[in-house]
Amino acid sequence: VAPESPAVLEIARLLHDSPGVEFAGVLTHAGNSYHCSSVAEIKAVAEAERCGVVQAATRIRGAGLPCPTVSAGSTPTAIHAVDLTGVTEMRPGTYVFFDLAQVGMGSCQMDDLAVSVLATVIGRSHQSNSLLVDAGSLALSSDTSASEHFPGVGYGLVCDLAGRLLPGLRVTRINQEHGYVERETPIPPNAFPIGTRLRILPNHSCITAAMFNEYQVVDVGLEIVAIWPRARGW
Amino acid sequence: VAPESPAVLEIARLLHDSPGVEFAGVLTHAGNSYHCSSVAEIKAVAEAERCGVVQAATRIRGAGLPCPTVSAGSTPTAIHAVDLTGVTEMRPGTYVFFDLAQVGMGSCQMDDLAVSVLATVIGRSHQSNSLLVDAGSLALSSDTSASEHFPGVGYGLVCDLAGRLLPGLRVTRINQEHGYVERETPIPPNAFPIGTRLRILPNHSCITAAMFNEYQVVDVGLEIVAIWPRARGW
């Protein structure tokens, strides 16, 4: 519903007047921020998001109805919004972990990424200069949305077990249970022997995290300091 | 490892001679069957799959080593193989449910599909002739592999609650939590009111089923007769 539409007031009044329903407020999500090509453009989308949702709330209040919640969303606009006057709630999702798409959009730096998929090297092909890992579309998802803003990341960039980026390595192909890790320059025969553990940084952390039932939480070291269950559903 | 390669015997002997390891046999998966353009071609791939894995087993046995398991796979070859002589195990995956990709490849008929995602109409747009449902990439996955063999299915075809196909309706777009159901011809304003439940047939049942923790089993009617937990991991 557009903020200037007559339907805003009609729907608010209908909900407010319905028995058993509490009209709590208005909500938007600036999904278009994901297709911006610059931070300046994201800032403009953030301001348009704020203006729209606040305009709807102001019109509802002007019609004599309560509108306590004014909720906006999207990680890029949450990061880059300059003014949130009138907004009472922000609902960014991937914000909690970030991912390669957000790095590509300028929402964060590589060091800010807080979730990865732990995988093991289970094979290699010297002919094709690739490592086989036990993480395919069931682990990483087949989301490649990061490529729009971060060309060349494939299905994910690759770190060592301690989380240090291994320059040039990326997951170039996946099937259901396996991923192929490759780079432009030759991988020496003794590098990454079978059994080596790698961390794959996800394209889109919301979708990748949804492939798992829990988070294994590590602090500075490699020790797992907590297991966090994952809420499933949406 | 190619069946005629010296590595077949080397690996089998190494495993057989290793303490704590039992060499059980040989295994293949005719993943190339998924890109065949006719049933005749699938039959040829099935025979090549059988010949390869049986050749490897025969060579290993000829070298004096036991090779009890001769395992082949892939749903298209499991369906269309004419001869399975020498194969002791078939491991097709999507075979248990089928999906739109398998319909497109000629492995099954629409009526054979045994899994669907139950979704609810939560909105509609008369301007764009679309229904909004509460099933997006977190429910359906973003797998669009069926389109290779079954053009126009988008993210899934749509049935009513009883499982009867609703001709022309398909999920054309998804975001994380929502799907857009559309068709070429206008959807009348009173058809599919908000709250209508629909079943979405998946492109690739392995990946779609992995988005859920359990199966709700229905028999001829609509009553849920069992809940089957899903094994996660791979």
Short mmCIF file of C-alpha atoms in Angstrom, two decimals:
data_model
loop_
_atom_site.label_atom_id
_atom_site.label_comp_id
_atom_site.label_asym_id
_atom_site.label_seq_id
_atom_site.Cartn_x
_atom_site.Cartn_y
_atom_site.Cartn_z
CA VAL A 1 0.00 0.00 0.00
CA ALA A 2 1.49 3.35 -1.01
CA PRO A 3 1.75 5.80 1.94
CA GLU A 4 -0.40 8.43 0.20
CA SER A 5 -3.14 5.93 -0.76
CA PRO A 6 -6.69 6.22 0.67
CA ALA A 7 -6.33 2.50 1.53
CA VAL A 8 -3.89 3.38 4.34
CA LEU A 9 -6.70 5.03 6.33
CA GLU A 10 -9.34 2.49 5.29
CA ILE A 11 -7.22 -0.49 6.40
CA ALA A 12 -6.12 1.18 9.65
CA ARG A 13 -9.71 2.01 10.55
CA LEU A 14 -10.96 -1.46 9.62
CA LEU A 15 -8.33 -3.11 11.83
CA HIS A 16 -8.82 -0.64 14.66
CA ASP A 17 -12.58 -1.21 14.65
CA SER A 18 -12.39 -5.02 14.42
CA PRO A 19 -13.12 -6.94 17.61
CA GLY A 20 -10.18 -9.07 18.71
CA VAL A 21 -7.68 -7.15 16.57
CA GLU A 22 -5.24 -4.59 17.90
CA PHE A 23 -3.97 -2.16 15.27
CA ALA A 24 -0.29 -1.75 16.22
CA GLY A 25 1.09 0.42 13.45
CA VAL A 26 2.78 0.47 10.05
CA LEU A 27 5.65 -1.55 8.59
CA THR A 28 7.82 -1.38 5.48
CA HIS A 29 10.93 -3.07 4.07
CA ALA A 30 13.20 -1.25 1.62
CA GLY A 31 14.02 -4.33 -0.43
CA ASN A 32 15.00 -2.03 -3.31
CA SER A 33 18.11 -1.03 -1.32
CA TYR A 34 19.60 -4.38 -2.38
CA HIS A 35 19.86 -3.20 -5.95
CA CYS A 36 21.52 0.16 -5.32
CA SER A 37 24.87 0.72 -7.00
CA SER A 38 26.36 3.16 -4.48
CA VAL A 39 26.20 4.11 -0.83
CA ALA A 40 24.76 7.49 -1.86
CA GLU A 41 21.90 5.68 -3.55
CA ILE A 42 21.30 3.53 -0.42
CA LYS A 43 21.15 6.72 1.68
CA ALA A 44 18.47 8.07 -0.69
CA VAL A 45 16.48 4.81 -0.43
CA ALA A 46 16.79 4.92 3.38
CA GLU A 47 15.36 8.43 3.48
CA ALA A 48 12.54 7.46 1.09
CA GLU A 49 11.80 4.42 3.31
CA ARG A 50 11.67 6.65 6.41
CA CYS A 51 9.52 9.32 4.72
CA GLY A 52 7.04 6.76 3.41
CA VAL A 53 6.44 4.88 6.62
CA VAL A 54 6.37 8.07 8.74
CA GLN A 55 3.94 9.69 6.26
CA ALA A 56 1.58 6.71 6.60
CA ALA A 57 1.78 6.88 10.42
CA THR A 58 1.20 10.64 10.42
CA ARG A 59 -1.88 10.32 8.22
CA ILE A 60 -3.30 7.56 10.45
CA ARG A 61 -2.72 9.63 13.59
CA GLY A 62 -4.23 12.65 11.81
CA ALA A 63 -7.39 10.59 11.29
CA GLY A 64 -7.62 10.12 15.06
CA LEU A 65 -6.29 6.54 15.25
CA PRO A 66 -3.36 5.39 17.40
CA CYS A 67 -0.26 4.24 15.48
CA PRO A 68 2.40 3.38 18.08
CA THR A 69 4.72 1.27 15.88
CA VAL A 70 6.52 2.73 12.85
CA SER A 71 8.71 -0.09 11.60
CA ALA A 72 11.33 0.03 8.82
CA GLY A 73 13.82 -2.59 7.68
CA SER A 74 16.62 -3.81 5.38
CA THR A 75 20.26 -4.14 6.37
CA PRO A 76 21.65 -1.62 3.84
CA THR A 77 19.24 1.12 4.95
CA ALA A 78 19.77 0.29 8.65
CA ILE A 79 23.52 0.81 8.13
CA HIS A 80 23.39 3.92 5.96
CA ALA A 81 20.31 5.80 7.15
CA VAL A 82 21.31 9.30 8.26
CA ASP A 83 17.99 10.19 9.89
CA LEU A 84 15.53 7.82 11.58
CA THR A 85 13.21 10.47 13.03
CA GLY A 86 9.75 9.02 13.51
CA VAL A 87 10.84 5.39 13.10
CA THR A 88 10.30 3.33 16.27
CA GLU A 89 11.71 -0.03 15.09
CA MET A 90 14.35 -1.27 12.61
CA ARG A 91 14.18 -4.91 11.45
CA PRO A 92 17.37 -5.68 9.49
CA GLY A 93 18.03 -9.42 9.10
CA THR A 94 21.47 -10.28 7.78
CA TYR A 95 22.77 -7.29 9.84
CA VAL A 96 23.44 -9.69 12.75
CA PHE A 97 26.04 -11.71 10.78
CA PHE A 98 26.59 -9.80 7.52
CA ASP A 99 27.66 -11.70 4.39
CA LEU A 100 29.48 -11.28 1.07
CA ALA A 101 26.52 -9.45 -0.49
CA GLN A 102 26.70 -6.83 2.26
CA VAL A 103 30.48 -6.50 1.80
CA GLY A 104 29.84 -5.94 -1.90
CA MET A 105 27.22 -3.29 -1.16
CA GLY A 106 29.48 -1.42 1.26
CA SER A 107 27.45 -2.25 4.38
CA CYS A 108 30.48 -3.78 6.16
CA GLN A 109 34.07 -4.96 5.80
CA MET A 110 35.26 -8.57 5.35
CA ASP A 111 36.37 -8.63 8.99
CA ASP A 112 32.80 -7.98 10.13
CA LEU A 113 31.46 -11.30 8.78
CA ALA A 114 30.34 -13.34 11.78
CA VAL A 115 29.11 -16.61 10.29
CA SER A 116 30.79 -19.24 8.12
CA VAL A 117 30.23 -22.83 7.05
CA LEU A 118 32.90 -25.22 8.35
CA ALA A 119 33.86 -27.69 5.63
CA THR A 120 36.46 -30.40 5.15
CA VAL A 121 38.62 -31.07 2.10
CA ILE A 122 37.63 -34.59 1.00
CA GLY A 123 39.32 -34.78 -2.38
CA ARG A 124 41.25 -32.90 -4.99
CA SER A 125 41.83 -32.90 -8.69
CA HIS A 126 45.26 -31.87 -9.93
CA GLN A 127 43.98 -31.81 -13.52
CA SER A 128 41.32 -29.22 -12.77
CA ASN A 129 43.22 -27.39 -9.98
CA SER A 130 40.31 -27.85 -7.59
CA LEU A 131 39.63 -29.05 -4.06
CA LEU A 132 36.48 -31.02 -3.28
CA VAL A 133 34.79 -30.07 0.02
CA ASP A 134 31.85 -31.63 1.85
CA ALA A 135 29.67 -28.53 1.52
CA GLY A 136 27.31 -28.24 -1.44
CA SER A 137 23.88 -26.71 -1.91
CA LEU A 138 22.55 -28.44 1.24
CA ALA A 139 25.15 -26.54 3.30
CA LEU A 140 25.71 -23.27 1.43
CA SER A 141 22.35 -22.97 -0.36
CA SER A 142 22.50 -22.16 -4.07
CA ASP A 143 22.06 -18.42 -3.46
CA THR A 144 24.45 -16.46 -5.67
CA SER A 145 22.94 -13.03 -5.05
CA ALA A 146 26.25 -11.60 -3.80
CA SER A 147 27.64 -11.70 -7.34
CA GLU A 148 25.50 -8.67 -8.27
CA HIS A 149 27.71 -6.45 -6.09
CA PHE A 150 30.79 -8.62 -5.51
CA PRO A 151 31.68 -10.29 -8.82
CA GLY A 152 33.66 -13.49 -8.70
CA VAL A 153 32.67 -14.77 -5.25
CA GLY A 154 30.84 -17.75 -6.74
CA TYR A 155 29.13 -19.71 -3.95
CA GLY A 156 31.45 -18.29 -1.28
CA LEU A 157 34.97 -17.15 -0.42
CA VAL A 158 37.23 -19.41 1.63
CA CYS A 159 39.08 -18.93 4.94
CA ASP A 160 41.29 -21.18 7.02
CA LEU A 161 39.98 -22.70 10.25
CA ALA A 162 40.99 -19.58 12.18
CA GLY A 163 38.91 -17.40 9.85
CA ARG A 164 41.79 -15.84 7.87
CA LEU A 165 40.82 -15.23 4.24
CA LEU A 166 42.72 -17.41 1.76
CA PRO A 167 43.15 -14.98 -1.14
CA GLY A 168 41.80 -16.12 -4.49
CA LEU A 169 40.10 -19.31 -3.25
CA ARG A 170 36.36 -19.51 -3.87
CA VAL A 171 33.62 -22.10 -4.28
CA THR A 172 33.09 -22.08 -8.04
CA ARG A 173 30.63 -24.97 -8.44
CA ILE A 174 28.34 -26.96 -6.18
CA ASN A 175 26.22 -30.02 -6.35
CA GLN A 176 23.93 -31.29 -3.62
CA GLU A 177 26.54 -32.54 -1.14
CA HIS A 178 29.83 -31.21 -2.53
CA GLY A 179 31.53 -27.97 -3.43
CA TYR A 180 34.52 -27.28 -5.70
CA VAL A 181 37.07 -24.79 -4.35
CA GLU A 182 39.28 -23.26 -7.03
CA ARG A 183 41.54 -20.33 -7.72
CA GLU A 184 43.17 -18.77 -10.78
CA THR A 185 46.73 -19.70 -9.77
CA PRO A 186 47.82 -23.34 -9.28
CA ILE A 187 47.12 -24.93 -5.90
CA PRO A 188 50.39 -26.69 -4.90
CA PRO A 189 50.02 -30.46 -4.47
CA ASN A 190 50.83 -30.35 -0.76
CA ALA A 191 48.59 -27.42 0.11
CA PHE A 192 45.22 -28.22 1.70
CA PRO A 193 45.67 -32.00 2.13
CA ILE A 194 42.58 -34.15 2.55
CA GLY A 195 41.15 -33.51 6.01
CA THR A 196 42.00 -29.78 5.99
CA ARG A 197 39.19 -27.76 7.49
CA LEU A 198 38.10 -24.57 5.77
CA ARG A 199 35.52 -21.91 6.53
CA ILE A 200 33.29 -20.75 3.69
CA LEU A 201 31.90 -17.22 3.92
CA PRO A 202 28.30 -17.16 2.68
CA ASN A 203 26.77 -15.08 -0.10
CA HIS A 204 23.57 -14.50 1.85
CA SER A 205 23.73 -15.45 5.52
CA CYS A 206 19.92 -15.62 6.04
CA ILE A 207 19.56 -18.40 3.50
CA THR A 208 22.75 -20.27 4.37
CA ALA A 209 22.01 -20.24 8.11
CA ALA A 210 18.57 -21.69 7.33
CA MET A 211 20.25 -24.89 6.13
CA PHE A 212 21.31 -25.71 9.73
CA ASN A 213 19.62 -26.48 13.03
CA GLU A 214 22.12 -24.75 15.32
CA TYR A 215 25.01 -22.32 15.47
CA GLN A 216 28.35 -23.40 16.90
CA VAL A 217 29.74 -20.29 18.53
CA VAL A 218 33.49 -19.67 18.69
CA ASP A 219 35.20 -16.76 20.39
CA VAL A 220 38.77 -15.70 19.57
CA GLY A 221 40.06 -19.26 19.45
CA LEU A 222 38.78 -22.44 17.84
CA GLU A 223 36.98 -23.74 20.92
CA ILE A 224 33.18 -23.93 20.68
CA VAL A 225 31.98 -21.81 23.59
CA ALA A 226 28.23 -22.16 23.00
CA ILE A 227 25.62 -23.89 20.86
CA TRP A 228 22.74 -21.65 19.84
CA PRO A 229 19.58 -23.35 18.56
CA ARG A 230 18.13 -21.84 15.40
CA ALA A 231 14.53 -20.71 15.21
CA ARG A 232 13.10 -22.26 12.05
CA GLY A 233 10.06 -21.07 10.14
CA TRP A 234 9.33 -17.48 9.16
CA VAL B 1 38.50 -42.53 -10.68
CA ALA B 2 37.87 -43.97 -14.15
CA PRO B 3 37.01 -47.70 -14.09
CA GLU B 4 39.95 -48.60 -16.34
CA SER B 5 42.47 -46.57 -14.30
CA PRO B 6 45.38 -48.26 -12.43
CA ALA B 7 44.24 -46.20 -9.41
CA VAL B 8 41.17 -48.47 -9.04
CA LEU B 9 43.36 -51.40 -8.01
CA GLU B 10 45.80 -49.27 -6.03
CA ILE B 11 43.05 -47.67 -3.94
CA ALA B 12 41.20 -50.95 -3.40
CA ARG B 13 44.40 -52.68 -2.23
CA LEU B 14 45.38 -49.77 0.02
CA LEU B 15 41.96 -49.80 1.70
CA HIS B 16 41.85 -53.59 1.93
CA ASP B 17 45.31 -53.73 3.57
CA SER B 18 44.66 -50.85 6.00
CA PRO B 19 44.04 -51.87 9.62
CA GLY B 20 40.64 -50.73 10.85
CA VAL B 21 39.26 -50.24 7.34
CA GLU B 22 36.89 -52.61 5.59
CA PHE B 23 36.89 -52.28 1.81
CA ALA B 24 33.21 -52.72 0.93
CA GLY B 25 33.11 -52.12 -2.82
CA VAL B 26 32.65 -49.52 -5.54
CA LEU B 27 30.17 -46.68 -6.00
CA THR B 28 29.16 -44.31 -8.78
CA HIS B 29 26.49 -41.72 -9.51
CA ALA B 30 25.41 -40.95 -13.06
CA GLY B 31 24.86 -37.25 -12.45
CA ASN B 32 25.21 -36.69 -16.21
CA SER B 33 21.79 -38.36 -16.68
CA TYR B 34 20.27 -35.07 -15.48
CA HIS B 35 21.37 -33.34 -18.65
CA CYS B 36 20.06 -35.90 -21.16
CA SER B 37 17.58 -34.65 -23.70
CA SER B 38 15.69 -37.92 -24.30
CA VAL B 39 14.80 -41.18 -22.60
CA ALA B 40 16.96 -43.00 -25.16
CA GLU B 41 19.92 -40.95 -24.03
CA ILE B 42 19.16 -41.73 -20.36
CA LYS B 43 19.07 -45.45 -21.21
CA ALA B 44 22.52 -45.12 -22.78
CA VAL B 45 23.85 -43.29 -19.70
CA ALA B 46 22.35 -46.01 -17.46
CA GLU B 47 24.14 -48.72 -19.40
CA ALA B 48 27.42 -46.75 -19.31
CA GLU B 49 26.97 -46.30 -15.54
CA ARG B 50 26.41 -50.04 -15.08
CA CYS B 51 29.33 -51.02 -17.33
CA GLY B 52 31.72 -48.66 -15.56
CA VAL B 53 30.97 -49.70 -12.02
CA VAL B 54 30.80 -53.41 -12.88
CA GLN B 55 34.10 -53.13 -14.79
CA ALA B 56 35.78 -51.62 -11.72
CA ALA B 57 34.38 -54.40 -9.48
CA THR B 58 35.45 -57.10 -11.93
CA ARG B 59 39.00 -55.75 -12.09
CA ILE B 60 39.22 -55.59 -8.28
CA ARG B 61 37.94 -59.15 -7.92
CA GLY B 62 40.35 -60.24 -10.67
CA ALA B 63 43.18 -58.87 -8.53
CA GLY B 64 42.12 -61.22 -5.72
CA LEU B 65 40.30 -58.67 -3.55
CA PRO B 66 36.70 -58.96 -2.33
CA CYS B 67 34.26 -56.40 -3.75
CA PRO B 68 30.79 -57.23 -2.37
CA THR B 69 29.05 -53.90 -3.04
CA VAL B 70 28.56 -52.55 -6.57
CA SER B 71 26.52 -49.39 -6.09
CA ALA B 72 25.00 -47.17 -8.79
CA GLY B 73 22.69 -44.19 -8.50
CA SER B 74 20.63 -41.34 -10.01
CA THR B 75 16.86 -41.30 -10.33
CA PRO B 76 16.73 -41.09 -14.15
CA THR B 77 19.00 -44.12 -14.59
CA ALA B 78 17.20 -46.06 -11.82
CA ILE B 79 13.93 -45.54 -13.74
CA HIS B 80 15.19 -46.19 -17.25
CA ALA B 81 17.95 -48.77 -16.83
CA VAL B 82 17.13 -51.87 -18.90
CA ASP B 83 19.84 -54.11 -17.41
CA LEU B 84 21.25 -53.96 -13.89
CA THR B 85 23.33 -57.14 -14.07
CA GLY B 86 26.22 -56.97 -11.62
CA VAL B 87 24.82 -53.98 -9.69
CA THR B 88 24.00 -54.84 -6.06
CA GLU B 89 22.59 -51.48 -4.92
CA MET B 90 20.77 -48.52 -6.46
CA ARG B 91 20.82 -45.18 -4.57
CA PRO B 92 18.37 -42.84 -6.33
CA GLY B 93 17.35 -39.87 -4.17
CA THR B 94 14.41 -37.86 -5.51
CA TYR B 95 12.94 -41.21 -6.71
CA VAL B 96 11.04 -41.52 -3.42
CA PHE B 97 8.98 -38.35 -4.07
CA PHE B 98 9.77 -37.30 -7.66
CA ASP B 99 9.53 -33.63 -8.65
CA LEU B 100 8.96 -31.33 -11.63
CA ALA B 101 12.49 -31.92 -12.95
CA GLN B 102 11.78 -35.67 -13.11
CA VAL B 103 8.45 -35.04 -14.87
CA GLY B 104 10.33 -32.91 -17.39
CA MET B 105 12.91 -35.67 -17.95
CA GLY B 106 10.26 -38.34 -18.44
CA SER B 107 11.04 -40.26 -15.23
CA CYS B 108 7.43 -40.00 -14.00
CA GLN B 109 4.01 -38.42 -14.57
CA MET B 110 2.55 -35.42 -12.72
CA ASP B 111 0.32 -37.79 -10.71
CA ASP B 112 3.38 -39.54 -9.29
CA LEU B 113 4.62 -36.46 -7.38
CA ALA B 114 4.41 -37.33 -3.69
CA VAL B 115 5.60 -34.17 -1.94
CA SER B 116 4.37 -30.58 -2.00
CA VAL B 117 4.73 -27.40 0.04
CA LEU B 118 1.47 -26.28 1.66
CA ALA B 119 1.12 -22.52 1.37
CA THR B 120 -1.54 -19.92 2.15
CA VAL B 121 -2.68 -17.00 -0.01
CA ILE B 122 -1.88 -13.91 2.10
CA GLY B 123 -2.38 -11.17 -0.46
CA ARG B 124 -3.11 -10.36 -4.05
CA SER B 125 -2.45 -7.69 -6.58
CA HIS B 126 -5.11 -7.04 -9.19
CA GLN B 127 -2.75 -4.74 -11.08
CA SER B 128 -0.14 -7.46 -11.58
CA ASN B 129 -2.57 -10.43 -11.73
CA SER B 130 -0.68 -12.19 -8.94
CA LEU B 131 -1.35 -13.93 -5.65
CA LEU B 132 1.07 -13.55 -2.75
CA VAL B 133 1.73 -16.77 -0.78
CA ASP B 134 3.68 -17.38 2.43
CA ALA B 135 6.24 -19.62 0.73
CA GLY B 136 9.45 -18.08 -0.58
CA SER B 137 13.03 -19.28 -0.84
CA LEU B 138 13.02 -20.47 2.80
CA ALA B 139 10.18 -22.88 1.92
CA LEU B 140 10.71 -23.76 -1.75
CA SER B 141 14.49 -23.18 -2.02
CA SER B 142 15.66 -21.12 -4.97
CA ASP B 143 16.38 -24.21 -7.07
CA THR B 144 15.15 -23.67 -10.62
CA SER B 145 16.81 -26.72 -12.15
CA ALA B 146 13.51 -28.14 -13.44
CA SER B 147 13.35 -25.37 -16.07
CA GLU B 148 16.06 -27.14 -18.10
CA HIS B 149 13.61 -29.91 -18.98
CA PHE B 150 10.25 -28.37 -18.08
CA PRO B 151 10.24 -24.75 -19.32
CA GLY B 152 7.90 -22.33 -17.60
CA VAL B 153 7.54 -24.03 -14.22
CA GLY B 154 9.33 -21.16 -12.46
CA TYR B 155 9.75 -21.99 -8.76
CA GLY B 156 6.91 -24.53 -8.84
CA LEU B 157 3.49 -25.43 -10.22
CA VAL B 158 0.40 -24.98 -8.07
CA CYS B 159 -2.34 -27.39 -6.92
CA ASP B 160 -5.38 -26.98 -4.71
CA LEU B 161 -5.41 -28.39 -1.18
CA ALA B 162 -6.54 -31.77 -2.49
CA GLY B 163 -3.55 -31.94 -4.83
CA ARG B 164 -5.39 -31.23 -8.10
CA LEU B 165 -3.22 -29.23 -10.50
CA LEU B 166 -4.51 -25.70 -11.17
CA PRO B 167 -3.61 -25.30 -14.86
CA GLY B 168 -1.43 -22.34 -15.72
CA LEU B 169 -0.68 -21.23 -12.16
CA ARG B 170 2.99 -21.16 -11.20
CA VAL B 171 5.32 -19.45 -8.74
CA THR B 172 7.03 -16.88 -10.96
CA ARG B 173 9.06 -14.94 -8.38
CA ILE B 174 10.19 -15.49 -4.81
CA ASN B 175 11.81 -13.51 -2.07
CA GLN B 176 12.90 -14.86 1.29
CA GLU B 177 9.48 -15.37 2.90
CA HIS B 178 7.02 -14.87 -0.01
CA GLY B 179 6.18 -16.26 -3.40
CA TYR B 180 4.22 -14.72 -6.28
CA VAL B 181 1.75 -17.05 -7.99
CA GLU B 182 0.75 -15.93 -11.48
CA ARG B 183 -0.74 -17.16 -14.73
CA GLU B 184 -1.06 -15.86 -18.27
CA THR B 185 -4.83 -15.44 -18.13
CA PRO B 186 -6.52 -13.09 -15.63
CA ILE B 187 -7.19 -14.47 -12.15
CA PRO B 188 -10.81 -13.51 -11.32
CA PRO B 189 -11.14 -11.21 -8.29
CA ASN B 190 -13.08 -13.80 -6.28
CA ALA B 191 -10.85 -16.76 -7.06
CA PHE B 192 -8.33 -17.78 -4.40
CA PRO B 193 -9.41 -15.39 -1.61
CA ILE B 194 -6.96 -14.62 1.16
CA GLY B 195 -6.66 -17.69 3.37
CA THR B 196 -6.92 -20.15 0.45
CA ARG B 197 -4.50 -23.02 0.88
CA LEU B 198 -2.50 -24.19 -2.10
CA ARG B 199 0.07 -26.95 -2.65
CA ILE B 200 3.23 -26.06 -4.54
CA LEU B 201 4.95 -28.86 -6.42
CA PRO B 202 8.74 -28.55 -6.09
CA ASN B 203 11.35 -28.24 -8.82
CA HIS B 204 13.80 -30.47 -6.96
CA SER B 205 12.33 -32.37 -4.03
CA CYS B 206 15.71 -33.15 -2.35
CA ILE B 207 16.49 -29.48 -1.89
CA THR B 208 12.95 -28.34 -1.05
CA ALA B 209 12.46 -31.11 1.54
CA ALA B 210 15.73 -30.02 3.18
CA MET B 211 14.08 -26.72 4.13
CA PHE B 212 11.80 -28.52 6.63
CA ASN B 213 12.23 -30.55 9.83
CA GLU B 214 9.40 -33.01 9.24
CA TYR B 215 6.96 -34.41 6.69
CA GLN B 216 3.22 -34.19 7.27
CA VAL B 217 1.83 -37.32 5.68
CA VAL B 218 -1.64 -37.34 4.12
CA ASP B 219 -3.39 -40.33 2.60
CA VAL B 220 -6.32 -39.99 0.17
CA GLY B 221 -7.97 -37.23 2.19
CA LEU B 222 -6.70 -34.08 3.83
CA GLU B 223 -6.19 -35.57 7.27
CA ILE B 224 -2.59 -35.81 8.47
CA VAL B 225 -2.10 -39.51 9.21
CA ALA B 226 1.54 -39.38 10.31
CA ILE B 227 4.44 -37.03 11.00
CA TRP B 228 7.78 -38.27 9.70
CA PRO B 229 10.91 -36.64 11.11
CA ARG B 230 13.52 -35.68 8.54
CA ALA B 231 17.10 -36.82 8.78
CA ARG B 232 19.24 -33.73 8.34
CA GLY B 233 22.86 -33.60 7.25
CA TRP B 234 24.36 -35.53 4.36
#
